[in-house]
mmCIF file of C-alpha atoms and ligand atoms in Angstrom:
data_model
loop_
_atom_site.group_PDB
_atom_site.id
_atom_site.type_symbol
_atom_site.label_atom_id
_atom_site.label_comp_id
_atom_site.label_asym_id
_atom_site.label_seq_id
_atom_site.Cartn_x
_atom_site.Cartn_y
_atom_site.Cartn_z
ATOM 1 C CA MET A 1109 24.595 -1.824 -11.558
ATOM 2 C CA LEU A 1110 23.106 -1.422 -8.092
ATOM 3 C CA SER A 1111 22.147 2.067 -7.083
ATOM 4 C CA THR A 1112 23.774 3.397 -3.956
ATOM 5 C CA LEU A 1113 21.638 2.874 -0.938
ATOM 6 C CA GLN A 1114 20.350 6.066 0.575
ATOM 7 C CA SER A 1115 17.086 5.215 2.214
ATOM 8 C CA VAL A 1116 17.775 2.275 4.472
ATOM 9 C CA GLU A 1117 18.874 3.757 7.701
ATOM 10 C CA TRP A 1118 21.463 1.309 9.067
ATOM 11 C CA THR A 1119 20.108 1.096 12.554
ATOM 12 C CA VAL A 1120 20.696 -1.843 14.869
ATOM 13 C CA LYS A 1121 17.269 -3.087 13.789
ATOM 14 C CA SER A 1122 17.903 -2.968 10.034
ATOM 15 C CA ARG A 1123 21.294 -4.673 10.424
ATOM 16 C CA ALA A 1124 19.667 -7.444 12.425
ATOM 17 C CA ARG A 1125 16.995 -7.754 9.739
ATOM 18 C CA ALA A 1126 19.617 -8.150 6.993
ATOM 19 C CA ARG A 1127 21.544 -10.711 9.067
ATOM 20 C CA HIS A 1128 18.359 -12.665 9.688
ATOM 21 C CA MET A 1129 17.625 -12.734 5.950
ATOM 22 C CA ILE A 1130 21.174 -13.873 5.140
ATOM 23 C CA ASP A 1131 20.815 -16.711 7.667
ATOM 24 C CA GLU A 1132 17.546 -17.755 6.034
ATOM 25 C CA PHE A 1133 19.145 -17.579 2.603
ATOM 26 C CA ARG A 1134 22.037 -19.824 3.667
ATOM 27 C CA ALA A 1135 19.661 -22.310 5.265
ATOM 28 C CA GLU A 1136 17.272 -22.443 2.317
ATOM 29 C CA PHE A 1137 19.609 -22.177 -0.679
ATOM 30 C CA GLY A 1138 23.188 -22.361 0.603
ATOM 31 C CA GLY A 1139 25.746 -19.610 -0.145
ATOM 32 C CA GLU A 1140 25.150 -15.862 -0.073
ATOM 33 C CA PRO A 1141 22.651 -13.464 -1.677
ATOM 34 C CA GLU A 1142 24.240 -11.062 -4.161
ATOM 35 C CA LEU A 1143 21.625 -8.363 -4.523
ATOM 36 C CA TRP A 1144 19.074 -6.604 -2.368
ATOM 37 C CA THR A 1145 15.917 -4.699 -3.226
ATOM 38 C CA ARG A 1146 13.197 -3.026 -1.210
ATOM 39 C CA ALA A 1147 9.844 -1.263 -1.706
ATOM 40 C CA PRO A 1148 7.678 0.553 0.861
ATOM 41 C CA GLY A 1149 4.116 0.060 2.031
ATOM 42 C CA ARG A 1150 1.892 3.130 2.098
ATOM 43 C CA VAL A 1151 -0.792 4.839 4.063
ATOM 44 C CA ASP A 1152 -3.361 7.090 2.447
ATOM 45 C CA LEU A 1153 -3.698 10.340 4.349
ATOM 46 C CA MET A 1154 -6.815 11.227 2.327
ATOM 47 C CA GLY A 1155 -8.610 9.601 -0.600
ATOM 48 C CA SER A 1156 -10.238 6.274 0.297
ATOM 49 C CA HIS A 1157 -11.319 4.372 -2.835
ATOM 50 C CA THR A 1158 -10.767 7.416 -5.027
ATOM 51 C CA ASP A 1159 -8.027 5.787 -7.114
ATOM 52 C CA TYR A 1160 -10.236 3.491 -9.193
ATOM 53 C CA ASN A 1161 -12.618 6.425 -9.669
ATOM 54 C CA LEU A 1162 -9.669 8.269 -11.260
ATOM 55 C CA GLY A 1163 -9.742 10.949 -8.570
ATOM 56 C CA PHE A 1164 -7.049 12.236 -6.191
ATOM 57 C CA VAL A 1165 -5.212 10.601 -3.281
ATOM 58 C CA LEU A 1166 -2.745 11.955 -0.745
ATOM 59 C CA THR A 1167 -0.475 9.010 0.005
ATOM 60 C CA LEU A 1168 2.556 8.493 2.212
ATOM 61 C CA PRO A 1169 4.982 5.731 1.170
ATOM 62 C CA ILE A 1170 6.076 4.557 4.622
ATOM 63 C CA SER A 1171 9.152 3.436 6.474
ATOM 64 C CA LYS A 1172 7.767 -0.105 6.723
ATOM 65 C CA ASP A 1173 8.886 -2.038 3.676
ATOM 66 C CA THR A 1174 9.509 -5.338 1.903
ATOM 67 C CA TRP A 1175 13.091 -6.491 1.386
ATOM 68 C CA ILE A 1176 14.332 -9.144 -1.014
ATOM 69 C CA ALA A 1177 17.776 -10.765 -0.946
ATOM 70 C CA ALA A 1178 18.492 -12.633 -4.195
ATOM 71 C CA ARG A 1179 21.085 -14.517 -6.217
ATOM 72 C CA ARG A 1180 20.948 -15.077 -9.975
ATOM 73 C CA ARG A 1181 20.448 -18.518 -11.541
ATOM 74 C CA GLU A 1182 21.242 -19.353 -15.147
ATOM 75 C CA ASP A 1183 18.702 -22.176 -15.567
ATOM 76 C CA GLY A 1184 15.497 -20.089 -15.770
ATOM 77 C CA ILE A 1185 14.150 -21.341 -12.429
ATOM 78 C CA VAL A 1186 12.811 -18.974 -9.754
ATOM 79 C CA ARG A 1187 12.795 -20.095 -6.113
ATOM 80 C CA LEU A 1188 11.323 -17.713 -3.567
ATOM 81 C CA ARG A 1189 10.967 -18.055 0.163
ATOM 82 C CA SER A 1190 8.681 -15.741 2.135
ATOM 83 C CA MET A 1191 9.860 -15.436 5.723
ATOM 84 C CA ASN A 1192 6.523 -13.868 6.668
ATOM 85 C CA LEU A 1193 4.513 -16.848 5.481
ATOM 86 C CA ASP A 1194 7.212 -19.478 6.052
ATOM 87 C CA ALA A 1195 6.472 -20.763 2.548
ATOM 88 C CA VAL A 1196 8.369 -21.456 -0.668
ATOM 89 C CA ASP A 1197 7.388 -21.157 -4.319
ATOM 90 C CA GLU A 1198 9.294 -22.515 -7.298
ATOM 91 C CA PHE A 1199 8.510 -22.120 -11.004
ATOM 92 C CA ARG A 1200 10.163 -21.948 -14.421
ATOM 93 C CA LEU A 1201 10.235 -18.607 -16.217
ATOM 94 C CA ASP A 1202 9.174 -20.303 -19.459
ATOM 95 C CA GLN A 1203 6.035 -21.686 -17.818
ATOM 96 C CA ILE A 1204 4.440 -19.379 -15.270
ATOM 97 C CA ASP A 1205 0.979 -20.630 -14.348
ATOM 98 C CA ARG A 1206 -1.574 -19.342 -11.868
ATOM 99 C CA VAL A 1207 -2.040 -21.524 -8.786
ATOM 100 C CA ALA A 1208 -5.589 -22.343 -7.735
ATOM 101 C CA ASP A 1209 -5.099 -22.672 -3.993
ATOM 102 C CA SER A 1210 -2.398 -20.171 -3.037
ATOM 103 C CA LYS A 1211 -2.868 -16.449 -2.825
ATOM 104 C CA TRP A 1212 0.752 -15.395 -2.316
ATOM 105 C CA ARG A 1213 2.153 -17.567 -5.098
ATOM 106 C CA ASN A 1214 -0.095 -15.758 -7.569
ATOM 107 C CA TYR A 1215 1.244 -12.412 -6.335
ATOM 108 C CA VAL A 1216 4.846 -13.481 -6.885
ATOM 109 C CA ARG A 1217 4.200 -15.245 -10.198
ATOM 110 C CA GLY A 1218 2.234 -12.357 -11.652
ATOM 111 C CA VAL A 1219 5.190 -9.994 -11.637
ATOM 112 C CA PRO A 1220 7.616 -12.002 -13.827
ATOM 113 C CA ALA A 1221 4.699 -13.105 -16.040
ATOM 114 C CA VAL A 1222 3.765 -9.487 -16.780
ATOM 115 C CA LEU A 1223 7.386 -8.384 -17.250
ATOM 116 C CA GLN A 1224 7.837 -11.148 -19.834
ATOM 117 C CA GLN A 1225 4.589 -10.202 -21.588
ATOM 118 C CA GLU A 1226 6.166 -6.754 -21.962
ATOM 119 C CA GLY A 1227 9.106 -8.337 -23.782
ATOM 120 C CA LEU A 1228 11.638 -7.988 -20.972
ATOM 121 C CA ALA A 1229 14.270 -10.749 -20.647
ATOM 122 C CA LEU A 1230 14.287 -12.265 -17.157
ATOM 123 C CA LYS A 1231 16.860 -14.271 -15.238
ATOM 124 C CA GLY A 1232 16.018 -16.971 -12.701
ATOM 125 C CA CYS A 1233 17.006 -16.600 -9.070
ATOM 126 C CA ASP A 1234 16.922 -17.831 -5.494
ATOM 127 C CA ALA A 1235 15.457 -15.198 -3.205
ATOM 128 C CA ILE A 1236 14.329 -14.542 0.353
ATOM 129 C CA ILE A 1237 11.446 -12.139 0.995
ATOM 130 C CA HIS A 1238 10.924 -10.333 4.278
ATOM 131 C CA SER A 1239 8.331 -7.638 4.926
ATOM 132 C CA SER A 1240 7.855 -5.288 7.860
ATOM 133 C CA VAL A 1241 4.561 -4.144 6.281
ATOM 134 C CA PRO A 1242 1.756 -5.971 8.105
ATOM 135 C CA ILE A 1243 0.016 -8.280 5.642
ATOM 136 C CA GLU A 1244 -3.649 -7.701 4.726
ATOM 137 C CA SER A 1245 -3.862 -4.693 7.012
ATOM 138 C CA GLY A 1246 -4.440 -1.918 4.505
ATOM 139 C CA LEU A 1247 -0.828 -0.716 4.176
ATOM 140 C CA SER A 1248 -0.327 -2.443 0.840
ATOM 141 C CA SER A 1249 2.040 -5.280 1.520
ATOM 142 C CA SER A 1250 0.940 -6.614 -1.881
ATOM 143 C CA ALA A 1251 2.271 -3.658 -3.880
ATOM 144 C CA ALA A 1252 5.443 -3.540 -1.760
ATOM 145 C CA LEU A 1253 5.999 -7.195 -2.687
ATOM 146 C CA GLU A 1254 5.230 -6.674 -6.381
ATOM 147 C CA CYS A 1255 7.462 -3.622 -6.714
ATOM 148 C CA ALA A 1256 10.378 -5.106 -4.745
ATOM 149 C CA LEU A 1257 10.129 -8.185 -6.993
ATOM 150 C CA ALA A 1258 9.977 -6.135 -10.197
ATOM 151 C CA THR A 1259 13.078 -4.274 -9.006
ATOM 152 C CA MET A 1260 14.816 -7.585 -8.335
ATOM 153 C CA PHE A 1261 14.099 -8.807 -11.900
ATOM 154 C CA GLU A 1262 15.233 -5.423 -13.208
ATOM 155 C CA GLU A 1263 18.589 -5.758 -11.443
ATOM 156 C CA LEU A 1264 18.999 -9.406 -12.458
ATOM 157 C CA GLY A 1265 18.113 -8.611 -16.070
ATOM 158 C CA GLY A 1266 20.301 -5.532 -16.344
ATOM 159 C CA TRP A 1267 17.558 -3.305 -17.828
ATOM 160 C CA HIS A 1268 15.776 -0.368 -16.242
ATOM 161 C CA LEU A 1269 12.172 0.692 -15.946
ATOM 162 C CA LEU A 1270 10.762 4.110 -15.198
ATOM 163 C CA PRO A 1271 9.123 3.940 -11.759
ATOM 164 C CA GLN A 1272 5.764 4.821 -13.350
ATOM 165 C CA ARG A 1273 5.965 1.815 -15.701
ATOM 166 C CA LYS A 1274 7.104 -0.465 -12.928
ATOM 167 C CA ALA A 1275 4.024 0.588 -10.947
ATOM 168 C CA GLN A 1276 1.731 -0.147 -13.891
ATOM 169 C CA PHE A 1277 3.248 -3.608 -14.352
ATOM 170 C CA GLY A 1278 2.735 -4.338 -10.637
ATOM 171 C CA GLN A 1279 -0.908 -3.316 -10.940
ATOM 172 C CA LYS A 1280 -1.330 -5.497 -14.024
ATOM 173 C CA ALA A 1281 0.156 -8.465 -12.144
ATOM 174 C CA GLU A 1282 -2.303 -7.909 -9.302
ATOM 175 C CA HIS A 1283 -5.232 -7.725 -11.757
ATOM 176 C CA GLU A 1284 -4.259 -10.686 -13.896
ATOM 177 C CA PHE A 1285 -2.679 -13.108 -11.434
ATOM 178 C CA ALA A 1286 -3.966 -12.214 -7.966
ATOM 179 C CA GLY A 1287 -7.431 -11.392 -9.341
ATOM 180 C CA VAL A 1288 -7.733 -8.114 -7.400
ATOM 181 C CA ASN A 1289 -8.983 -5.288 -9.580
ATOM 182 C CA CYS A 1290 -7.006 -2.626 -7.669
ATOM 183 C CA GLY A 1291 -6.447 0.998 -8.651
ATOM 184 C CA ILE A 1292 -2.948 2.405 -9.218
ATOM 185 C CA LEU A 1293 -2.459 4.017 -5.785
ATOM 186 C CA ASP A 1294 -0.560 1.218 -4.077
ATOM 187 C CA GLN A 1295 1.996 0.555 -6.787
ATOM 188 C CA TYR A 1296 2.561 4.259 -7.464
ATOM 189 C CA SER A 1297 3.218 4.789 -3.773
ATOM 190 C CA ALA A 1298 5.603 1.832 -3.718
ATOM 191 C CA CYS A 1299 7.563 3.125 -6.717
ATOM 192 C CA LEU A 1300 7.513 6.923 -6.521
ATOM 193 C CA GLY A 1301 8.152 7.702 -2.847
ATOM 194 C CA LEU A 1302 10.686 10.305 -1.741
ATOM 195 C CA ASN A 1303 12.292 10.471 1.675
ATOM 196 C CA GLY A 1304 10.209 12.455 4.151
ATOM 197 C CA CYS A 1305 7.423 13.382 1.708
ATOM 198 C CA ALA A 1306 3.813 12.573 0.924
ATOM 199 C CA LEU A 1307 2.620 12.385 -2.696
ATOM 200 C CA LEU A 1308 -0.521 13.894 -4.142
ATOM 201 C CA LEU A 1309 -1.489 11.543 -6.939
ATOM 202 C CA ASP A 1310 -3.888 12.347 -9.760
ATOM 203 C CA CYS A 1311 -5.160 8.887 -10.669
ATOM 204 C CA ARG A 1312 -6.381 9.972 -14.097
ATOM 205 C CA ASN A 1313 -3.248 11.432 -15.623
ATOM 206 C CA LEU A 1314 -0.939 9.691 -13.127
ATOM 207 C CA SER A 1315 0.933 12.869 -12.265
ATOM 208 C CA THR A 1316 2.284 13.240 -8.730
ATOM 209 C CA ARG A 1317 3.121 16.267 -6.625
ATOM 210 C CA THR A 1318 5.374 16.170 -3.602
ATOM 211 C CA VAL A 1319 3.750 17.399 -0.386
ATOM 212 C CA HIS A 1320 5.861 18.373 2.622
ATOM 213 C CA LEU A 1321 4.139 18.002 5.966
ATOM 214 C CA ALA A 1322 4.751 20.738 8.521
ATOM 215 C CA GLY A 1323 7.677 19.647 10.704
ATOM 216 C CA ASN A 1324 5.705 19.302 13.885
ATOM 217 C CA ILE A 1325 3.154 16.839 12.482
ATOM 218 C CA HIS A 1326 3.740 13.101 12.786
ATOM 219 C CA VAL A 1327 1.856 10.401 10.924
ATOM 220 C CA VAL A 1328 0.951 7.557 13.274
ATOM 221 C CA ILE A 1329 -0.523 4.255 12.096
ATOM 222 C CA CYS A 1330 -2.847 2.447 14.471
ATOM 223 C CA ASN A 1331 -3.567 -1.176 13.635
ATOM 224 C CA THR A 1332 -6.930 -2.483 14.826
ATOM 225 C CA MET A 1333 -5.420 -5.986 14.445
ATOM 226 C CA SER A 1334 -8.631 -7.095 12.747
ATOM 227 C CA ARG A 1335 -7.728 -8.347 9.295
ATOM 228 C CA ARG A 1336 -9.599 -7.536 6.166
ATOM 229 C CA ARG A 1337 -9.785 -9.450 2.917
ATOM 230 C CA LEU A 1338 -10.104 -7.605 -0.338
ATOM 231 C CA SER A 1339 -11.094 -10.539 -2.450
ATOM 232 C CA GLY A 1340 -14.049 -10.968 -0.046
ATOM 233 C CA GLY A 1341 -16.216 -9.192 -2.580
ATOM 234 C CA GLU A 1342 -16.789 -5.882 -0.745
ATOM 235 C CA TYR A 1343 -14.082 -4.090 -2.696
ATOM 236 C CA ALA A 1344 -15.356 -5.342 -6.056
ATOM 237 C CA GLN A 1345 -18.895 -4.442 -5.016
ATOM 238 C CA ARG A 1346 -17.952 -0.846 -4.120
ATOM 239 C CA ARG A 1347 -16.112 -0.546 -7.389
ATOM 240 C CA SER A 1348 -19.060 -1.793 -9.376
ATOM 241 C CA GLU A 1349 -21.475 0.558 -7.564
ATOM 242 C CA CYS A 1350 -19.229 3.485 -8.511
ATOM 243 C CA GLU A 1351 -19.149 2.314 -12.119
ATOM 244 C CA GLN A 1352 -22.944 2.059 -12.141
ATOM 245 C CA GLY A 1353 -23.210 5.635 -10.836
ATOM 246 C CA ALA A 1354 -20.846 6.969 -13.486
ATOM 247 C CA ALA A 1355 -22.667 5.078 -16.264
ATOM 248 C CA ILE A 1356 -26.124 6.328 -15.218
ATOM 249 C CA LEU A 1357 -24.895 9.915 -14.973
ATOM 250 C CA GLY A 1358 -23.053 9.615 -18.302
ATOM 251 C CA VAL A 1359 -19.516 10.377 -17.136
ATOM 252 C CA PRO A 1360 -16.401 8.239 -17.781
ATOM 253 C CA ALA A 1361 -15.553 8.122 -14.041
ATOM 254 C CA LEU A 1362 -16.811 9.671 -10.790
ATOM 255 C CA ARG A 1363 -13.797 11.982 -11.037
ATOM 256 C CA ASP A 1364 -15.791 13.877 -13.657
ATOM 257 C CA LEU A 1365 -18.666 14.752 -11.300
ATOM 258 C CA SER A 1366 -18.749 17.958 -9.289
ATOM 259 C CA PRO A 1367 -20.645 17.905 -5.969
ATOM 260 C CA HIS A 1368 -23.198 20.248 -7.584
ATOM 261 C CA HIS A 1369 -23.707 18.055 -10.659
ATOM 262 C CA LEU A 1370 -24.151 14.993 -8.452
ATOM 263 C CA ALA A 1371 -26.656 16.766 -6.179
ATOM 264 C CA SER A 1372 -28.759 17.883 -9.128
ATOM 265 C CA ARG A 1373 -29.075 14.329 -10.512
ATOM 266 C CA ARG A 1374 -29.010 12.286 -7.318
ATOM 267 C CA ASN A 1375 -32.635 11.137 -7.769
ATOM 268 C CA GLU A 1376 -31.647 9.162 -10.889
ATOM 269 C CA LEU A 1377 -29.563 6.833 -8.705
ATOM 270 C CA SER A 1378 -30.573 4.171 -6.197
ATOM 271 C CA ASP A 1379 -29.989 5.263 -2.620
ATOM 272 C CA THR A 1380 -26.954 2.989 -2.225
ATOM 273 C CA VAL A 1381 -25.277 4.098 -5.453
ATOM 274 C CA ALA A 1382 -26.014 7.756 -4.654
ATOM 275 C CA ARG A 1383 -24.327 7.459 -1.246
ATOM 276 C CA ARG A 1384 -21.271 5.763 -2.762
ATOM 277 C CA CYS A 1385 -20.986 8.529 -5.362
ATOM 278 C CA GLU A 1386 -21.458 11.252 -2.774
ATOM 279 C CA PHE A 1387 -18.605 9.895 -0.692
ATOM 280 C CA ILE A 1388 -16.166 9.554 -3.594
ATOM 281 C CA VAL A 1389 -16.857 13.030 -4.985
ATOM 282 C CA ALA A 1390 -16.413 14.669 -1.564
ATOM 283 C CA GLU A 1391 -13.428 12.506 -0.563
ATOM 284 C CA SER A 1392 -11.535 13.327 -3.740
ATOM 285 C CA ALA A 1393 -12.183 17.033 -3.206
ATOM 286 C CA ARG A 1394 -10.768 16.794 0.344
ATOM 287 C CA VAL A 1395 -7.364 15.615 -0.929
ATOM 288 C CA GLU A 1396 -6.053 18.979 -2.115
ATOM 289 C CA LEU A 1397 -7.496 20.659 0.974
ATOM 290 C CA LEU A 1398 -5.719 18.274 3.340
ATOM 291 C CA ALA A 1399 -2.448 18.630 1.423
ATOM 292 C CA GLN A 1400 -2.646 22.387 1.931
ATOM 293 C CA ALA A 1401 -3.654 22.047 5.577
ATOM 294 C CA LEU A 1402 -0.770 19.669 6.351
ATOM 295 C CA SER A 1403 1.783 21.901 4.629
ATOM 296 C CA SER A 1404 0.570 25.029 6.364
ATOM 297 C CA ASN A 1405 -0.109 23.379 9.736
ATOM 298 C CA ASP A 1406 -3.777 24.448 9.646
ATOM 299 C CA ARG A 1407 -4.974 22.334 12.568
ATOM 300 C CA ASP A 1408 -8.672 23.166 12.380
ATOM 301 C CA ALA A 1409 -8.769 22.120 8.738
ATOM 302 C CA ILE A 1410 -6.823 18.903 9.430
ATOM 303 C CA SER A 1411 -9.294 17.965 12.147
ATOM 304 C CA SER A 1412 -12.459 18.702 10.189
ATOM 305 C CA LEU A 1413 -11.298 17.129 6.906
ATOM 306 C CA CYS A 1414 -10.289 13.885 8.636
ATOM 307 C CA ALA A 1415 -13.557 13.803 10.599
ATOM 308 C CA ALA A 1416 -15.614 14.293 7.417
ATOM 309 C CA SER A 1417 -13.641 11.540 5.690
ATOM 310 C CA PHE A 1418 -14.334 9.073 8.492
ATOM 311 C CA THR A 1419 -18.029 9.967 8.745
ATOM 312 C CA GLY A 1420 -18.429 9.514 4.993
ATOM 313 C CA ALA A 1421 -16.572 6.197 5.078
ATOM 314 C CA LYS A 1422 -18.919 5.012 7.803
ATOM 315 C CA ASP A 1423 -22.298 6.322 6.703
ATOM 316 C CA LEU A 1424 -21.988 6.672 2.927
ATOM 317 C CA TYR A 1425 -19.363 4.172 1.775
ATOM 318 C CA GLU A 1426 -19.933 1.693 4.608
ATOM 319 C CA ILE A 1427 -16.364 0.443 4.937
ATOM 320 C CA VAL A 1428 -16.007 1.020 8.689
ATOM 321 C CA SER A 1429 -16.009 -2.040 10.957
ATOM 322 C CA PRO A 1430 -16.816 -1.994 14.708
ATOM 323 C CA ALA A 1431 -13.085 -2.361 15.517
ATOM 324 C CA MET A 1432 -12.399 0.755 13.428
ATOM 325 C CA GLU A 1433 -15.057 2.740 15.322
ATOM 326 C CA THR A 1434 -13.459 1.745 18.612
ATOM 327 C CA MET A 1435 -10.019 2.681 17.332
ATOM 328 C CA MET A 1436 -11.345 6.039 16.081
ATOM 329 C CA ASP A 1437 -12.639 6.821 19.590
ATOM 330 C CA CYS A 1438 -9.274 5.846 21.096
ATOM 331 C CA MET A 1439 -7.301 7.965 18.616
ATOM 332 C CA LEU A 1440 -9.528 11.017 19.088
ATOM 333 C CA ALA A 1441 -9.242 10.757 22.887
ATOM 334 C CA ALA A 1442 -5.427 10.522 22.859
ATOM 335 C CA PRO A 1443 -3.111 13.486 23.588
ATOM 336 C CA GLY A 1444 -1.771 15.476 20.639
ATOM 337 C CA VAL A 1445 -4.223 14.171 18.038
ATOM 338 C CA LEU A 1446 -4.870 16.608 15.177
ATOM 339 C CA GLY A 1447 -6.996 14.341 13.003
ATOM 340 C CA ALA A 1448 -7.762 10.657 12.523
ATOM 341 C CA ARG A 1449 -9.409 8.500 9.880
ATOM 342 C CA GLN A 1450 -9.559 5.128 8.134
ATOM 343 C CA ALA A 1451 -6.748 3.887 5.907
ATOM 344 C CA GLY A 1452 -6.550 1.535 2.958
ATOM 345 C CA ALA A 1453 -9.759 -0.071 1.785
ATOM 346 C CA GLY A 1454 -11.325 -0.139 5.265
ATOM 347 C CA PHE A 1455 -13.167 -3.174 6.699
ATOM 348 C CA GLY A 1456 -10.667 -3.407 9.595
ATOM 349 C CA GLY A 1457 -6.893 -3.243 9.297
ATOM 350 C CA CYS A 1458 -4.950 -0.047 9.946
ATOM 351 C CA MET A 1459 -6.102 3.497 10.575
ATOM 352 C CA VAL A 1460 -4.093 6.712 10.557
ATOM 353 C CA ALA A 1461 -3.709 9.683 12.891
ATOM 354 C CA LEU A 1462 -1.968 13.014 12.432
ATOM 355 C CA VAL A 1463 -0.359 13.907 15.723
ATOM 356 C CA ASP A 1464 1.467 16.896 17.184
ATOM 357 C CA SER A 1465 5.073 15.663 17.302
ATOM 358 C CA ALA A 1466 5.489 16.921 20.866
ATOM 359 C CA HIS A 1467 2.949 14.301 21.971
ATOM 360 C CA THR A 1468 3.683 11.311 19.738
ATOM 361 C CA GLU A 1469 4.855 9.030 22.542
ATOM 362 C CA ALA A 1470 1.959 9.996 24.834
ATOM 363 C CA PHE A 1471 -0.471 9.476 21.940
ATOM 364 C CA ARG A 1472 0.949 6.029 21.310
ATOM 365 C CA ALA A 1473 0.770 4.969 24.947
ATOM 366 C CA SER A 1474 -2.783 6.260 25.299
ATOM 367 C CA VAL A 1475 -4.094 4.451 22.183
ATOM 368 C CA ILE A 1476 -2.448 1.178 23.214
ATOM 369 C CA ASP A 1477 -3.938 1.455 26.677
ATOM 370 C CA SER A 1478 -7.480 2.482 25.726
ATOM 371 C CA TYR A 1479 -7.848 0.140 22.725
ATOM 372 C CA SER A 1480 -6.478 -2.801 24.728
ATOM 373 C CA ARG A 1481 -8.968 -2.132 27.503
ATOM 374 C CA ALA A 1482 -11.875 -1.747 25.081
ATOM 375 C CA THR A 1483 -11.163 -4.816 22.955
ATOM 376 C CA GLN A 1484 -8.804 -7.093 24.940
ATOM 377 C CA THR A 1485 -6.518 -6.855 21.893
ATOM 378 C CA THR A 1486 -3.218 -4.980 21.999
ATOM 379 C CA PRO A 1487 -2.958 -2.745 18.934
ATOM 380 C CA GLU A 1488 0.241 -1.940 17.062
ATOM 381 C CA VAL A 1489 0.857 1.796 16.953
ATOM 382 C CA TRP A 1490 3.768 3.113 14.889
ATOM 383 C CA PRO A 1491 4.870 6.611 13.939
ATOM 384 C CA VAL A 1492 6.037 6.431 10.320
ATOM 385 C CA THR A 1493 7.946 8.743 8.000
ATOM 386 C CA GLY A 1494 7.881 9.138 4.223
ATOM 387 C CA ALA A 1495 10.138 6.609 2.468
ATOM 388 C CA ARG A 1496 11.768 6.290 -0.940
ATOM 389 C CA GLY A 1497 10.190 4.166 -3.641
ATOM 390 C CA ALA A 1498 11.354 0.746 -4.858
ATOM 391 C CA GLU A 1499 15.117 0.461 -5.304
ATOM 392 C CA ALA A 1500 18.081 -1.854 -5.151
ATOM 393 C CA PHE A 1501 20.535 -1.350 -2.316
ATOM 394 C CA HIS A 1502 23.899 -2.472 -0.994
ATOM 395 C CA LEU A 1503 24.550 -3.830 2.444
HETATM 396 P P1 LIG B 1006 -2.443 -5.507 1.727
HETATM 397 O O1 LIG B 1006 -1.843 -5.194 0.402
HETATM 398 O O2 LIG B 1006 -3.304 -4.406 2.245
HETATM 399 O O3 LIG B 1006 -1.433 -5.918 2.752
HETATM 400 P P2 LIG B 1006 -3.721 -7.557 0.170
HETATM 401 O O4 LIG B 1006 -4.775 -8.554 0.450
HETATM 402 O O5 LIG B 1006 -3.882 -6.627 -0.968
HETATM 403 O O6 LIG B 1006 -3.421 -6.769 1.516
HETATM 404 O O7 LIG B 1006 -2.339 -8.313 -0.110
HETATM 405 C C1 LIG B 1006 -1.794 -9.180 0.841
HETATM 406 C C2 LIG B 1006 -1.308 -10.432 0.138
HETATM 407 O O8 LIG B 1006 -0.065 -10.147 -0.554
HETATM 408 C C3 LIG B 1006 -0.968 -11.542 1.120
HETATM 409 O O9 LIG B 1006 -2.115 -12.301 1.457
HETATM 410 C C4 LIG B 1006 0.052 -12.338 0.323
HETATM 411 O O10 LIG B 1006 -0.609 -13.169 -0.609
HETATM 412 C C5 LIG B 1006 0.798 -11.254 -0.452
HETATM 413 N N1 LIG B 1006 1.992 -10.821 0.306
HETATM 414 C C6 LIG B 1006 2.267 -9.592 0.738
HETATM 415 N N2 LIG B 1006 3.458 -9.539 1.378
HETATM 416 C C7 LIG B 1006 3.944 -10.791 1.341
HETATM 417 C C8 LIG B 1006 5.155 -11.402 1.839
HETATM 418 N N3 LIG B 1006 6.067 -10.709 2.495
HETATM 419 N N4 LIG B 1006 5.306 -12.717 1.601
HETATM 420 C C9 LIG B 1006 4.385 -13.426 0.919
HETATM 421 N N5 LIG B 1006 3.242 -12.910 0.451
HETATM 422 C C10 LIG B 1006 3.007 -11.606 0.658
HETATM 423 MG MG1 LIG B 1007 -2.938 -4.908 -1.414
#
């Protein structure tokens, strides 16, 4: 049975979105969709690259999300149309193969393949996918897609998964089919979100704690509009450097190193590996501090923790592109800014600012103006709120 929709706010915009998807469904498949699912993107407020080091992350599942409108089929065939990519995939549930030359088809095939490996009975379907999460911009459109799809198969199959398991299956699909060795952050954010809240995630024991931001703080995403590509090797390289550091220092993961322990044995590591380790250990420690600062509206702490995170990302972890440096300058010069830093894996894409809610509109206008003048590219700047995790919904 479909759960009652609580999180989609039926604004003029969301109604138009649903109508648009229904039109696409009729044009592509004929007839009407019978079930709807959604899952949010996310922005990390603190904790870059800490997830695969089994450390901490403060994440906000956001009010930009992926929607799927679907109708069951009884013949075991899955047909999916992505409105974002204007592309269609079709496969049989009893023969799900990887595709050599298509990234997105591996994302969508991985989810049912993993669910079946887990012994879950799947139904075929026709489905339309539409995402308001910008793709390949660091807000995790991939996990939003995986978790909305897993929820669709859950509804079609009539069984239910705990959100934690659904997240793990999405991660497995991304590892095995998309070939991206991601941590658990993105899928946990997509599955465990609560309206209006951030989540503090412990990536070792996978426990989460709800964090309420002080009412007068807004989270604003600023898109540099320069795309990044995770399979470009940089992500895997950072991950392997962290693993080397942990192996040399004899710990299971960098999570197990204190700043003091690392400092005392730094000379056993190459300079590059030492800098990577230094960033991760400090970044993970900043997560709890930022959670406290955001709850208690401690503006000095917000500012200094975000600044330290960005400096470390630039000098130690080397994930900051020139477009991100320009955007950082624009965010820090804008009215109402409390703190600003990178988001996602870095290398371009989106960044995040914490802004005094009295100045959100002025902040937005200022960043658009200054970044456009500096780069001749108009950035997207959106205030976002905390959104619920993956779910089915009614129109
Ligand atoms: P991010 O998750 O930060 O947006 P990734 O490179 O991890 O970037 O994942 C993006 C990929 O996920 C896209 O290139 C595409 O293959 C797939 N994807 C995400 N959203 C959609 C969508 N709405 N339709 C089709 N494919 C999508
Ligand atoms: Mg992704």
